[in-house]
């Protein structure tokens, strides 16, 4: 039977290749996701190892609470002499490595928008990791070097002037060197190197270091030197070997970017899930078309097991070939993914593409598994063909028992899937567990709809085919009847497109809701005229920006907000805490539950105002006390004096004074500044003055009015939406091939019928039109079902978000465009099958059996 399976595949090469293509795309996305993320992680490993080349021991502060900004606590420069006196130390040097911003002479930003820029200090020979490809090390104030990639992208050269912004106003420096770090690309990240005193001045870290790098004397191992230095250091300091520091940094990157692998694998699963419908449909049609063949084999003595092994053997070959090709194409997908992320401004470090054995094993296992499972039901169906079918070449229609089983399975899957969705949404499960329940529930619900959809094919085909039938009469009617002829086949074909369109519709509806919710929150919450924020939309801005704004004519009030992450002592939860100036109540509206604007204005250092949901989840009421742990190890206590609610994600779980935020949490930079213009002042003129002041001294900050703030937020949503659409495109491509494959096999099945239509006068053009309309109807059935599913998922998932201010919105125009797009996709899918159908020889077709 193995040879029979191979001969059968060879005899139907086009069908086999089309089915294999579905496996290839799904596996390619999975393999590409692994290759892409493994390459990124390998690049980070290389960067961290290269940056610590020559460093035996690293001394830094214990970072007890990680910050979203990536900032870490500093250590005192007074520790350096103690380290230098430690036996076995050859050389030790303090270092600064802090986020900043770089600009060319025209004021244009250097580096990718969402990629980090670091101000780095020079190190002594033996500790320095940067290689100078041109120029020399900065030797004093006013000199800086820049990494090669940033120099090339910005079109800079030795002797040019660049501006560097840290925590003080922008400083102009001469570019005296061009650097490179190892062989790995650092993505869109940029490193500007200056002398240590200059780095401390730019970052306002005089008397402080981010870390101290130490090189050991010959004969002294890093581990021994680490133990010696650790004895001289306070408990708040972390002492690691260079290798340990690199491993920890790599591990933290993997944890921080672990979500990226998960998200990409979810899209790979979607592609494989859609591909499974194509595989199932192809094998189902193949079994139907090989009734005579299987019946003859049974007549000649073949057992059911042999027939089953033959069909399973075909699927095994397709699955294996598709998986191996998918792994190869995974490299191309990895390159495409890199380009997609670069297109949205997220340039990630890369090195040579990495293919791990795990990638190969998982890809082959999943590809084979999906193919074998998808072909199992058609394979079992093939064993039920009685020998007498060889005489009639007809497959028995589904029995009543089978229809009942399908209906019961659809109901059970739908109920279980919906229950899992609701438990994930409204239950008490943790984040990962809830996501898993929701994902599994959605898959089961989609399967339930797929099982039930044959019942819906006839009315949906009538609805989708009505305008076509009105336009082209007989041709449209024949197309509609062809789509209704085999409801099961049409439903499975449409289901592939249904999944892709359901996700697209869900994302479209959710994005529209996010845009409307953001606009509503901005209108309801921001009562000032202008806002100053970082141009990247999330990083803090230099503390001097607010002072500069206050000095400008036409500015009446500047209210500031700062933020930091902390841990709730006794809980481990990490709330975001904010420090808001007392006058912020005049330009920033909170929905007070207990307390009021006076509570914020009179807030003391040992008091806090809590978000209502945070207070409720930890049983905290007004008058209760709690403690927070800061990244530097401080544990200040606070008394609850009020509660609030807000629809803006800018505000976290607690509000404290800015003095406390600076003293105990080390945060002195503003997240955002709110500005109210004076009565009689022209807001547009004030904004122009502010923009000029920011461009001159704080170019990392941007000034926007309320409308521009909403537009910026909407632009970010649209950018993310475009990325998701691009990732979902593969699932849509598979569904197009599914429609084309089904039509091609259907044409083969209906060869004699098409010959008869041509014989009684149907033109080639009418045949092509009929096939295209049939594809359009099938695509619209999938689109309508997908639209309904997308709306259901959006409504369900929006319910728990209503308390956070999320408002569901239905973009009717975009949803109608999706239906039109589905029809266009149907036309595209039908191009090749329609051409083939129109070119059939009439006489040969009439004689076809």
GROMACS .gro file of C-alpha atoms in nm, residues 260-546:
model
  287
  260UNK     CA    1   0.694   3.803   2.130
  261UNK     CA    2   0.753   3.431   2.075
  262UNK     CA    3   0.409   3.352   2.216
  263UNK     CA    4   0.231   3.604   1.993
  264UNK     CA    5   0.408   3.488   1.679
  265UNK     CA    6   0.332   3.123   1.759
  266UNK     CA    7  -0.036   3.215   1.803
  267UNK     CA    8  -0.039   3.348   1.447
  268UNK     CA    9   0.143   3.033   1.333
  269UNK     CA   10  -0.129   2.826   1.501
  270UNK     CA   11  -0.395   3.027   1.316
  271UNK     CA   12  -0.222   2.953   0.985
  272UNK     CA   13  -0.199   2.582   1.070
  273UNK     CA   14  -0.561   2.575   1.188
  274UNK     CA   15  -0.679   2.726   0.859
  275UNK     CA   16  -0.451   2.487   0.670
  276UNK     CA   17  -0.612   2.194   0.850
  277UNK     CA   18  -0.946   2.280   0.689
  278UNK     CA   19  -0.782   2.284   0.347
  279UNK     CA   20  -0.619   1.946   0.410
  280UNK     CA   21  -0.944   1.798   0.541
  281UNK     CA   22  -1.144   1.927   0.246
  282UNK     CA   23  -0.890   1.811  -0.010
  283UNK     CA   24  -0.881   1.458   0.128
  284UNK     CA   25  -1.260   1.452   0.160
  285UNK     CA   26  -1.302   1.545  -0.207
  286UNK     CA   27  -1.028   1.300  -0.307
  287UNK     CA   28  -1.203   1.017  -0.128
  288UNK     CA   29  -1.529   1.111  -0.298
  289UNK     CA   30  -1.363   1.110  -0.640
  290UNK     CA   31  -1.185   0.777  -0.584
  291UNK     CA   32  -1.493   0.574  -0.493
  292UNK     CA   33  -1.455   0.348  -0.795
  293UNK     CA   34  -1.085   0.302  -0.728
  294UNK     CA   35  -1.136   0.206  -0.362
  295UNK     CA   36  -1.432  -0.014  -0.448
  296UNK     CA   37  -1.228  -0.196  -0.713
  297UNK     CA   38  -0.944  -0.247  -0.466
  298UNK     CA   39  -1.192  -0.393  -0.217
  299UNK     CA   40  -1.331  -0.619  -0.492
  300UNK     CA   41  -0.978  -0.739  -0.568
  301UNK     CA   42  -0.927  -0.828  -0.202
  302UNK     CA   43  -0.785  -0.518  -0.037
  303UNK     CA   44  -0.883  -0.494   0.329
  304UNK     CA   45  -1.017  -0.185   0.504
  305UNK     CA   46  -0.689  -0.155   0.691
  306UNK     CA   47  -0.494  -0.149   0.365
  307UNK     CA   48  -0.717   0.124   0.222
  308UNK     CA   49  -0.680   0.324   0.547
  309UNK     CA   50  -0.301   0.286   0.543
  310UNK     CA   51  -0.291   0.399   0.180
  311UNK     CA   52  -0.477   0.725   0.252
  312UNK     CA   53  -0.286   0.783   0.577
  313UNK     CA   54   0.037   0.715   0.387
  314UNK     CA   55  -0.051   0.992   0.140
  315UNK     CA   56  -0.114   1.236   0.425
  316UNK     CA   57   0.212   1.131   0.596
  317UNK     CA   58   0.413   1.205   0.282
  318UNK     CA   59   0.235   1.540   0.238
  319UNK     CA   60   0.285   1.628   0.605
  320UNK     CA   61   0.654   1.534   0.606
  321UNK     CA   62   0.730   1.710   0.277
  322UNK     CA   63   0.531   2.017   0.385
  323UNK     CA   64   0.708   2.029   0.723
  324UNK     CA   65   1.057   2.006   0.572
  325UNK     CA   66   0.976   2.270   0.310
  326UNK     CA   67   0.815   2.479   0.584
  327UNK     CA   68   1.137   2.475   0.786
  328UNK     CA   69   1.329   2.592   0.481
  329UNK     CA   70   1.077   2.868   0.412
  330UNK     CA   71   1.094   2.957   0.781
  331UNK     CA   72   1.416   3.145   0.711
  332UNK     CA   73   1.228   3.363   0.461
  333UNK     CA   74   0.948   3.420   0.715
  334UNK     CA   75   1.210   3.524   0.973
  335UNK     CA   76   1.344   3.786   0.731
  336UNK     CA   77   0.989   3.908   0.659
  337UNK     CA   78   0.913   3.933   1.032
  338UNK     CA   79   1.227   4.139   1.085
  339UNK     CA   80   1.120   4.374   0.806
  340UNK     CA   81   0.768   4.404   0.952
  341UNK     CA   82   0.899   4.505   1.294
  342UNK     CA   83   1.141   4.750   1.137
  343UNK     CA   84   0.850   4.901   0.944
  344UNK     CA   85   0.676   4.991   1.273
  345UNK     CA   86   0.998   5.131   1.422
  346UNK     CA   87   1.093   4.831   1.638
  347UNK     CA   88   1.441   4.744   1.510
  348UNK     CA   89   1.559   4.442   1.708
  349UNK     CA   90   1.919   4.315   1.727
  350UNK     CA   91   2.003   4.030   1.492
  351UNK     CA   92   2.291   3.806   1.398
  352UNK     CA   93   2.320   3.510   1.160
  353UNK     CA   94   1.989   3.320   1.141
  354UNK     CA   95   1.971   3.049   1.409
  355UNK     CA   96   1.810   2.709   1.346
  356UNK     CA   97   1.789   2.502   1.664
  357UNK     CA   98   1.712   2.132   1.677
  358UNK     CA   99   1.402   2.220   1.883
  359UNK     CA  100   1.272   2.417   1.586
  360UNK     CA  101   1.314   2.122   1.352
  361UNK     CA  102   1.161   1.868   1.591
  362UNK     CA  103   0.861   2.082   1.687
  363UNK     CA  104   0.795   2.193   1.328
  364UNK     CA  105   0.802   1.839   1.186
  365UNK     CA  106   0.594   1.702   1.474
  366UNK     CA  107   0.330   1.973   1.443
  367UNK     CA  108   0.321   1.962   1.063
  368UNK     CA  109   0.283   1.585   1.058
  369UNK     CA  110   0.033   1.590   1.343
  370UNK     CA  111  -0.194   1.849   1.183
  371UNK     CA  112  -0.185   1.672   0.846
  372UNK     CA  113  -0.254   1.326   0.989
  373UNK     CA  114  -0.535   1.445   1.216
  374UNK     CA  115  -0.693   1.649   0.933
  375UNK     CA  116  -0.690   1.350   0.698
  376UNK     CA  117  -0.805   1.095   0.958
  377UNK     CA  118  -1.183   1.135   0.908
  378UNK     CA  119  -1.163   1.118   0.525
  379UNK     CA  120  -0.929   0.820   0.561
  380UNK     CA  121  -1.177   0.638   0.787
  381UNK     CA  122  -1.455   0.731   0.547
  382UNK     CA  123  -1.262   0.565   0.264
  383UNK     CA  124  -1.269   0.232   0.449
  384UNK     CA  125  -1.649   0.233   0.459
  385UNK     CA  126  -1.687   0.225   0.080
  386UNK     CA  127  -1.844  -0.111  -0.010
  387UNK     CA  128  -1.712  -0.306  -0.311
  388UNK     CA  129  -2.044  -0.256  -0.489
  389UNK     CA  130  -1.960   0.116  -0.514
  390UNK     CA  131  -1.712   0.021  -0.786
  391UNK     CA  132  -2.007  -0.043  -1.015
  392UNK     CA  133  -2.187   0.286  -0.941
  393UNK     CA  134  -1.898   0.525  -0.861
  394UNK     CA  135  -2.115   0.699  -0.606
  395UNK     CA  136  -2.056   0.779  -0.243
  396UNK     CA  137  -2.339   0.704  -0.006
  397UNK     CA  138  -2.499   1.022   0.134
  398UNK     CA  139  -2.447   1.096   0.504
  399UNK     CA  140  -2.667   0.878   0.720
  400UNK     CA  141  -2.920   1.015   0.966
  401UNK     CA  142  -2.705   0.880   1.248
  402UNK     CA  143  -2.403   1.072   1.120
  403UNK     CA  144  -2.603   1.394   1.090
  404UNK     CA  145  -2.728   1.354   1.447
  405UNK     CA  146  -2.375   1.291   1.572
  406UNK     CA  147  -2.249   1.603   1.394
  407UNK     CA  148  -2.530   1.811   1.544
  408UNK     CA  149  -2.466   1.682   1.897
  409UNK     CA  150  -2.091   1.737   1.859
  410UNK     CA  151  -2.150   2.093   1.736
  411UNK     CA  152  -2.374   2.173   2.033
  412UNK     CA  153  -2.134   2.017   2.286
  413UNK     CA  154  -1.830   2.190   2.139
  414UNK     CA  155  -2.015   2.521   2.125
  415UNK     CA  156  -2.133   2.501   2.487
  416UNK     CA  157  -1.794   2.390   2.619
  417UNK     CA  158  -1.611   2.651   2.410
  418UNK     CA  159  -1.842   2.931   2.522
  419UNK     CA  160  -1.810   2.821   2.885
  420UNK     CA  161  -1.431   2.823   2.864
  421UNK     CA  162  -1.439   3.169   2.706
  422UNK     CA  163  -1.662   3.305   2.982
  423UNK     CA  164  -1.455   3.145   3.259
  424UNK     CA  165  -1.139   3.291   3.110
  425UNK     CA  166  -1.301   3.635   3.086
  426UNK     CA  167  -1.490   3.654   3.413
  427UNK     CA  168  -1.331   3.383   3.630
  428UNK     CA  169  -1.052   3.417   3.882
  429UNK     CA  170  -0.786   3.245   3.673
  430UNK     CA  171  -0.442   3.408   3.644
  431UNK     CA  172  -0.331   3.590   3.327
  432UNK     CA  173  -0.169   3.292   3.149
  433UNK     CA  174  -0.439   3.048   3.259
  434UNK     CA  175  -0.715   3.288   3.154
  435UNK     CA  176  -0.551   3.341   2.814
  436UNK     CA  177  -0.524   2.964   2.767
  437UNK     CA  178  -0.890   2.912   2.854
  438UNK     CA  179  -0.999   3.188   2.619
  439UNK     CA  180  -0.784   3.056   2.335
  440UNK     CA  181  -0.901   2.696   2.375
  441UNK     CA  182  -1.262   2.812   2.412
  442UNK     CA  183  -1.240   3.019   2.094
  443UNK     CA  184  -1.099   2.720   1.899
  444UNK     CA  185  -1.376   2.489   2.021
  445UNK     CA  186  -1.642   2.748   1.940
  446UNK     CA  187  -1.504   2.790   1.587
  447UNK     CA  188  -1.504   2.411   1.541
  448UNK     CA  189  -1.865   2.404   1.660
  449UNK     CA  190  -1.965   2.667   1.404
  450UNK     CA  191  -1.775   2.474   1.135
  451UNK     CA  192  -1.965   2.154   1.217
  452UNK     CA  193  -2.298   2.337   1.214
  453UNK     CA  194  -2.224   2.554   0.909
  454UNK     CA  195  -2.343   2.301   0.643
  455UNK     CA  196  -2.695   2.371   0.770
  456UNK     CA  197  -2.638   2.741   0.701
  457UNK     CA  198  -2.491   2.702   0.354
  458UNK     CA  199  -2.819   2.699   0.160
  459UNK     CA  200  -2.969   3.018   0.312
  460UNK     CA  201  -2.632   3.198   0.312
  461UNK     CA  202  -2.567   3.096  -0.050
  462UNK     CA  203  -2.911   3.226  -0.143
  463UNK     CA  204  -2.835   3.554   0.034
  464UNK     CA  205  -2.485   3.593  -0.116
  465UNK     CA  206  -2.596   3.476  -0.460
  466UNK     CA  207  -2.909   3.691  -0.484
  467UNK     CA  208  -2.739   4.003  -0.629
  468UNK     CA  209  -2.531   3.787  -0.866
  469UNK     CA  210  -2.841   3.605  -0.982
  470UNK     CA  211  -3.018   3.938  -1.038
  471UNK     CA  212  -2.725   4.066  -1.247
  472UNK     CA  213  -2.642   3.758  -1.456
  473UNK     CA  214  -2.962   3.552  -1.421
  474UNK     CA  215  -2.892   3.195  -1.540
  475UNK     CA  216  -2.516   3.212  -1.484
  476UNK     CA  217  -2.564   3.350  -1.133
  477UNK     CA  218  -2.832   3.091  -1.059
  478UNK     CA  219  -2.609   2.803  -1.167
  479UNK     CA  220  -2.325   2.942  -0.950
  480UNK     CA  221  -2.557   2.961  -0.651
  481UNK     CA  222  -2.691   2.609  -0.707
  482UNK     CA  223  -2.338   2.473  -0.745
  483UNK     CA  224  -2.244   2.626  -0.409
  484UNK     CA  225  -2.556   2.469  -0.252
  485UNK     CA  226  -2.506   2.129  -0.418
  486UNK     CA  227  -2.265   1.992  -0.157
  487UNK     CA  228  -2.321   2.194   0.164
  488UNK     CA  229  -2.056   2.004   0.359
  489UNK     CA  230  -1.785   2.073   0.105
  490UNK     CA  231  -1.882   2.438   0.064
  491UNK     CA  232  -1.895   2.483   0.444
  492UNK     CA  233  -1.547   2.343   0.499
  493UNK     CA  234  -1.407   2.552   0.214
  494UNK     CA  235  -1.573   2.864   0.354
  495UNK     CA  236  -1.459   2.778   0.707
  496UNK     CA  237  -1.095   2.838   0.616
  497UNK     CA  238  -1.175   3.196   0.515
  498UNK     CA  239  -1.418   3.225   0.805
  499UNK     CA  240  -1.137   3.188   1.060
  500UNK     CA  241  -0.917   3.450   0.900
  501UNK     CA  242  -1.204   3.696   0.851
  502UNK     CA  243  -1.327   3.635   1.207
  503UNK     CA  244  -0.991   3.741   1.344
  504UNK     CA  245  -0.967   4.038   1.108
  505UNK     CA  246  -1.320   4.149   1.201
  506UNK     CA  247  -1.247   4.106   1.572
  507UNK     CA  248  -0.926   4.308   1.551
  508UNK     CA  249  -1.097   4.576   1.339
  509UNK     CA  250  -1.385   4.614   1.585
  510UNK     CA  251  -1.155   4.611   1.886
  511UNK     CA  252  -0.921   4.869   1.731
  512UNK     CA  253  -1.216   5.097   1.656
  513UNK     CA  254  -1.327   5.061   2.016
  514UNK     CA  255  -0.976   5.139   2.140
  515UNK     CA  256  -0.958   5.452   1.924
  516UNK     CA  257  -1.298   5.576   2.044
  517UNK     CA  258  -1.216   5.492   2.406
  518UNK     CA  259  -0.887   5.680   2.389
  519UNK     CA  260  -1.054   5.984   2.233
  520UNK     CA  261  -1.327   5.978   2.497
  521UNK     CA  262  -1.076   5.939   2.781
  522UNK     CA  263  -0.866   6.230   2.652
  523UNK     CA  264  -1.173   6.454   2.621
  524UNK     CA  265  -1.304   6.361   2.966
  525UNK     CA  266  -0.975   6.362   3.155
  526UNK     CA  267  -0.738   6.619   3.006
  527UNK     CA  268  -0.877   6.964   3.083
  528UNK     CA  269  -0.566   7.159   2.993
  529UNK     CA  270  -0.472   7.304   2.657
  530UNK     CA  271  -0.136   7.139   2.583
  531UNK     CA  272   0.064   6.832   2.680
  532UNK     CA  273   0.441   6.780   2.687
  533UNK     CA  274   0.553   6.418   2.651
  534UNK     CA  275   0.840   6.215   2.512
  535UNK     CA  276   0.833   6.192   2.135
  536UNK     CA  277   0.831   5.811   2.158
  537UNK     CA  278   0.512   5.828   2.363
  538UNK     CA  279   0.628   5.628   2.667
  539UNK     CA  280   0.973   5.732   2.796
  540UNK     CA  281   1.013   6.003   3.063
  541UNK     CA  282   1.120   6.357   2.975
  542UNK     CA  283   1.403   6.562   3.131
  543UNK     CA  284   1.299   6.732   3.457
  544UNK     CA  285   1.397   7.075   3.323
  545UNK     CA  286   1.130   7.070   3.051
  546UNK     CA  287   0.853   7.174   3.292
   0.00000   0.00000   0.00000
